[in-house]
Short mmCIF file of N, CA, C and O in Angstrom, two decimals:
data_model
loop_
_atom_site.label_atom_id
_atom_site.label_comp_id
_atom_site.label_asym_id
_atom_site.label_seq_id
_atom_site.Cartn_x
_atom_site.Cartn_y
_atom_site.Cartn_z
N MET N 998 -4.16 18.48 -5.16
CA MET N 998 -3.62 17.52 -4.22
C MET N 998 -3.10 16.30 -4.99
O MET N 998 -3.81 15.72 -5.79
N MET N 999 -1.86 15.93 -4.72
CA MET N 999 -1.24 14.77 -5.38
C MET N 999 -1.35 13.54 -4.49
O MET N 999 -1.15 13.63 -3.28
N LEU N 1000 -1.68 12.44 -5.11
CA LEU N 1000 -1.65 11.18 -4.40
C LEU N 1000 -0.20 10.72 -4.31
O LEU N 1000 0.52 10.72 -5.31
N GLU N 1001 0.23 10.39 -3.13
CA GLU N 1001 1.61 9.95 -2.93
C GLU N 1001 1.57 8.58 -2.31
O GLU N 1001 0.98 8.43 -1.24
N PRO N 1002 2.07 7.56 -2.84
CA PRO N 1002 2.78 7.43 -4.10
C PRO N 1002 1.82 7.48 -5.29
O PRO N 1002 0.64 7.21 -5.15
N SER N 1003 2.36 7.80 -6.45
CA SER N 1003 1.51 7.97 -7.63
C SER N 1003 1.01 6.62 -8.14
O SER N 1003 1.64 5.58 -7.93
N ILE N 1004 -0.10 6.66 -8.83
CA ILE N 1004 -0.69 5.44 -9.38
C ILE N 1004 0.24 4.81 -10.41
O ILE N 1004 0.30 3.59 -10.54
N ASP N 1005 0.99 5.63 -11.12
CA ASP N 1005 1.91 5.10 -12.13
C ASP N 1005 3.03 4.28 -11.48
O ASP N 1005 3.38 3.21 -11.98
N SER N 1006 3.59 4.78 -10.40
CA SER N 1006 4.66 4.04 -9.73
C SER N 1006 4.12 2.77 -9.07
O SER N 1006 4.81 1.75 -9.02
N LEU N 1007 2.88 2.81 -8.61
CA LEU N 1007 2.28 1.61 -8.00
C LEU N 1007 1.97 0.55 -9.04
O LEU N 1007 2.10 -0.64 -8.77
N GLN N 1008 1.60 0.98 -10.23
CA GLN N 1008 1.27 0.01 -11.27
C GLN N 1008 2.50 -0.64 -11.88
O GLN N 1008 2.37 -1.62 -12.61
N THR N 1009 3.68 -0.16 -11.59
CA THR N 1009 4.88 -0.89 -11.99
C THR N 1009 5.07 -2.11 -11.10
O THR N 1009 5.67 -3.09 -11.51
N LYS N 1010 4.54 -2.05 -9.87
CA LYS N 1010 4.62 -3.17 -8.93
C LYS N 1010 3.47 -4.15 -9.12
O LYS N 1010 3.66 -5.35 -9.13
N ILE N 1011 2.25 -3.62 -9.24
CA ILE N 1011 1.05 -4.42 -9.40
C ILE N 1011 0.29 -3.88 -10.60
O ILE N 1011 -0.13 -2.72 -10.60
N LYS N 1012 0.13 -4.69 -11.60
CA LYS N 1012 -0.42 -4.23 -12.88
C LYS N 1012 -1.91 -3.88 -12.83
O LYS N 1012 -2.34 -2.91 -13.42
N SER N 1013 -2.69 -4.65 -12.14
CA SER N 1013 -4.13 -4.47 -12.12
C SER N 1013 -4.54 -3.46 -11.05
O SER N 1013 -4.17 -3.59 -9.88
N LYS N 1014 -5.35 -2.49 -11.44
CA LYS N 1014 -5.85 -1.51 -10.47
C LYS N 1014 -6.77 -2.19 -9.45
O LYS N 1014 -6.76 -1.84 -8.28
N TYR N 1015 -7.54 -3.17 -9.90
CA TYR N 1015 -8.42 -3.90 -8.99
C TYR N 1015 -7.61 -4.61 -7.92
O TYR N 1015 -7.93 -4.55 -6.73
N SER N 1016 -6.56 -5.30 -8.32
CA SER N 1016 -5.70 -6.00 -7.36
C SER N 1016 -5.02 -5.03 -6.41
O SER N 1016 -4.87 -5.30 -5.22
N LEU N 1017 -4.63 -3.89 -6.93
CA LEU N 1017 -3.98 -2.86 -6.12
C LEU N 1017 -4.93 -2.35 -5.03
O LEU N 1017 -4.55 -2.24 -3.86
N VAL N 1018 -6.17 -2.10 -5.40
CA VAL N 1018 -7.17 -1.62 -4.44
C VAL N 1018 -7.48 -2.69 -3.41
O VAL N 1018 -7.56 -2.41 -2.20
N THR N 1019 -7.63 -3.93 -3.86
CA THR N 1019 -7.94 -5.03 -2.94
C THR N 1019 -6.82 -5.24 -1.93
O THR N 1019 -7.07 -5.36 -0.72
N LEU N 1020 -5.58 -5.28 -2.41
CA LEU N 1020 -4.44 -5.48 -1.52
C LEU N 1020 -4.29 -4.34 -0.52
O LEU N 1020 -4.08 -4.57 0.67
N SER N 1021 -4.41 -3.12 -0.99
CA SER N 1021 -4.25 -1.98 -0.09
C SER N 1021 -5.37 -1.91 0.94
O SER N 1021 -5.14 -1.55 2.10
N ALA N 1022 -6.59 -2.26 0.56
CA ALA N 1022 -7.71 -2.25 1.51
C ALA N 1022 -7.53 -3.32 2.58
O ALA N 1022 -7.76 -3.05 3.77
N ARG N 1023 -7.10 -4.50 2.18
CA ARG N 1023 -6.86 -5.57 3.17
C ARG N 1023 -5.76 -5.17 4.14
O ARG N 1023 -5.86 -5.37 5.35
N ARG N 1024 -4.68 -4.60 3.59
CA ARG N 1024 -3.57 -4.21 4.44
C ARG N 1024 -3.97 -3.06 5.37
O ARG N 1024 -3.55 -3.00 6.52
N ALA N 1025 -4.79 -2.14 4.87
CA ALA N 1025 -5.26 -1.02 5.70
C ALA N 1025 -6.07 -1.53 6.88
O ALA N 1025 -5.94 -1.03 8.00
N ARG N 1026 -6.89 -2.57 6.66
CA ARG N 1026 -7.65 -3.16 7.76
C ARG N 1026 -6.71 -3.79 8.78
O ARG N 1026 -6.92 -3.66 9.98
N GLU N 1027 -5.66 -4.46 8.30
CA GLU N 1027 -4.68 -5.05 9.22
C GLU N 1027 -3.97 -3.96 10.03
O GLU N 1027 -3.76 -4.11 11.22
N LEU N 1028 -3.61 -2.88 9.36
CA LEU N 1028 -2.92 -1.78 10.03
C LEU N 1028 -3.81 -1.12 11.09
O LEU N 1028 -3.30 -0.68 12.13
N SER N 1029 -5.10 -1.06 10.83
CA SER N 1029 -6.00 -0.44 11.82
C SER N 1029 -6.07 -1.28 13.09
O SER N 1029 -6.33 -0.75 14.17
N GLU N 1030 -5.82 -2.58 12.97
CA GLU N 1030 -5.86 -3.46 14.13
C GLU N 1030 -4.50 -3.57 14.83
O GLU N 1030 -4.44 -3.69 16.04
N THR N 1031 -3.40 -3.55 14.07
CA THR N 1031 -2.09 -3.79 14.65
C THR N 1031 -1.18 -2.57 14.65
O THR N 1031 -0.35 -2.43 15.54
N ASP N 1032 -1.27 -1.73 13.64
CA ASP N 1032 -0.41 -0.55 13.45
C ASP N 1032 1.08 -0.93 13.34
O ASP N 1032 1.95 -0.19 13.77
N ALA N 1033 1.35 -2.09 12.77
CA ALA N 1033 2.72 -2.56 12.54
C ALA N 1033 3.12 -2.25 11.10
O ALA N 1033 3.00 -3.08 10.21
N VAL N 1034 3.57 -1.04 10.86
CA VAL N 1034 3.91 -0.58 9.50
C VAL N 1034 5.24 -1.19 9.09
O VAL N 1034 6.20 -1.23 9.86
N LEU N 1035 5.32 -1.66 7.84
CA LEU N 1035 6.53 -2.29 7.32
C LEU N 1035 7.55 -1.30 6.77
O LEU N 1035 8.68 -1.67 6.48
N VAL N 1036 7.13 -0.04 6.61
CA VAL N 1036 8.01 1.00 6.06
C VAL N 1036 8.37 1.98 7.17
O VAL N 1036 7.50 2.45 7.89
N GLU N 1037 9.65 2.29 7.27
CA GLU N 1037 10.07 3.29 8.26
C GLU N 1037 9.76 4.69 7.76
O GLU N 1037 9.86 4.96 6.57
N HIS N 1038 9.39 5.56 8.64
CA HIS N 1038 9.13 6.98 8.34
C HIS N 1038 8.06 7.14 7.26
O HIS N 1038 8.30 7.75 6.23
N SER N 1039 6.90 6.60 7.51
CA SER N 1039 5.78 6.72 6.59
C SER N 1039 5.33 8.17 6.50
O SER N 1039 5.23 8.86 7.52
N LYS N 1040 5.05 8.65 5.30
CA LYS N 1040 4.61 10.03 5.09
C LYS N 1040 3.13 10.19 5.41
O LYS N 1040 2.70 11.24 5.85
N SER N 1041 2.36 9.15 5.16
CA SER N 1041 0.92 9.21 5.34
C SER N 1041 0.51 8.93 6.78
O SER N 1041 1.17 8.17 7.48
N HIS N 1042 -0.58 9.56 7.18
CA HIS N 1042 -1.12 9.33 8.51
C HIS N 1042 -2.31 8.38 8.46
O HIS N 1042 -2.77 7.92 9.49
N LYS N 1043 -2.80 8.10 7.24
CA LYS N 1043 -3.95 7.23 7.07
C LYS N 1043 -3.48 5.82 6.71
O LYS N 1043 -2.44 5.63 6.11
N TYR N 1044 -4.30 4.85 7.07
CA TYR N 1044 -3.93 3.45 6.88
C TYR N 1044 -3.78 3.07 5.41
O TYR N 1044 -2.86 2.33 5.05
N VAL N 1045 -4.66 3.55 4.56
CA VAL N 1045 -4.57 3.22 3.13
C VAL N 1045 -3.29 3.81 2.54
O VAL N 1045 -2.60 3.16 1.75
N GLY N 1046 -2.95 5.02 2.92
CA GLY N 1046 -1.72 5.65 2.44
C GLY N 1046 -0.49 4.87 2.88
O GLY N 1046 0.46 4.69 2.11
N LYS N 1047 -0.50 4.38 4.11
CA LYS N 1047 0.61 3.57 4.61
C LYS N 1047 0.72 2.27 3.83
O LYS N 1047 1.82 1.82 3.49
N ALA N 1048 -0.43 1.65 3.52
CA ALA N 1048 -0.44 0.42 2.74
C ALA N 1048 0.11 0.66 1.34
O ALA N 1048 0.90 -0.15 0.82
N LEU N 1049 -0.25 1.78 0.72
CA LEU N 1049 0.26 2.09 -0.61
C LEU N 1049 1.76 2.34 -0.58
O LEU N 1049 2.48 1.94 -1.51
N GLU N 1050 2.26 2.95 0.47
CA GLU N 1050 3.70 3.16 0.61
C GLU N 1050 4.43 1.82 0.76
O GLU N 1050 5.52 1.65 0.22
N GLU N 1051 3.82 0.87 1.45
CA GLU N 1051 4.42 -0.45 1.58
C GLU N 1051 4.47 -1.17 0.24
O GLU N 1051 5.45 -1.85 -0.06
N ILE N 1052 3.44 -1.01 -0.57
CA ILE N 1052 3.43 -1.62 -1.91
C ILE N 1052 4.53 -1.00 -2.76
O ILE N 1052 5.28 -1.72 -3.43
N GLU N 1053 4.65 0.31 -2.72
CA GLU N 1053 5.68 0.98 -3.52
C GLU N 1053 7.09 0.55 -3.10
O GLU N 1053 7.98 0.40 -3.93
N ALA N 1054 7.28 0.32 -1.81
CA ALA N 1054 8.59 -0.08 -1.29
C ALA N 1054 8.90 -1.55 -1.58
O ALA N 1054 10.00 -2.01 -1.32
N GLY N 1055 7.92 -2.30 -2.08
CA GLY N 1055 8.13 -3.70 -2.39
C GLY N 1055 7.92 -4.63 -1.20
O GLY N 1055 8.27 -5.81 -1.26
N LYS N 1056 7.37 -4.11 -0.13
CA LYS N 1056 7.12 -4.92 1.07
C LYS N 1056 5.84 -5.75 0.94
O LYS N 1056 5.71 -6.78 1.58
N LEU N 1057 4.91 -5.29 0.12
CA LEU N 1057 3.66 -6.02 -0.14
C LEU N 1057 3.60 -6.37 -1.62
O LEU N 1057 3.94 -5.54 -2.46
N TYR N 1058 3.17 -7.56 -1.91
CA TYR N 1058 3.04 -7.99 -3.30
C TYR N 1058 2.00 -9.09 -3.36
O TYR N 1058 1.58 -9.63 -2.33
N ILE N 1059 1.60 -9.43 -4.57
CA ILE N 1059 0.63 -10.49 -4.76
C ILE N 1059 1.38 -11.73 -5.22
O ILE N 1059 2.12 -11.69 -6.19
N LYS N 1060 1.17 -12.81 -4.49
CA LYS N 1060 1.83 -14.08 -4.80
C LYS N 1060 1.19 -14.68 -6.05
O LYS N 1060 -0.03 -14.72 -6.16
N LYS N 1061 2.00 -15.14 -6.97
CA LYS N 1061 1.47 -15.71 -8.21
C LYS N 1061 1.41 -17.20 -8.16
O LYS N 1061 2.07 -17.86 -7.50
#
């Protein structure tokens, strides 16, 4: 089973794996309450997968 999007493509957007996990978990909690996905035609049915797709699309990022 392949993780989609891949960890390599996600780490081009966010370098730290810890930050990636934290951001996706927070966004997954938001999605469970609102279900307002920022990406059209999400492949994943789970909230964490949708959050990872948003990160890959550049819709979510960490402010510096």
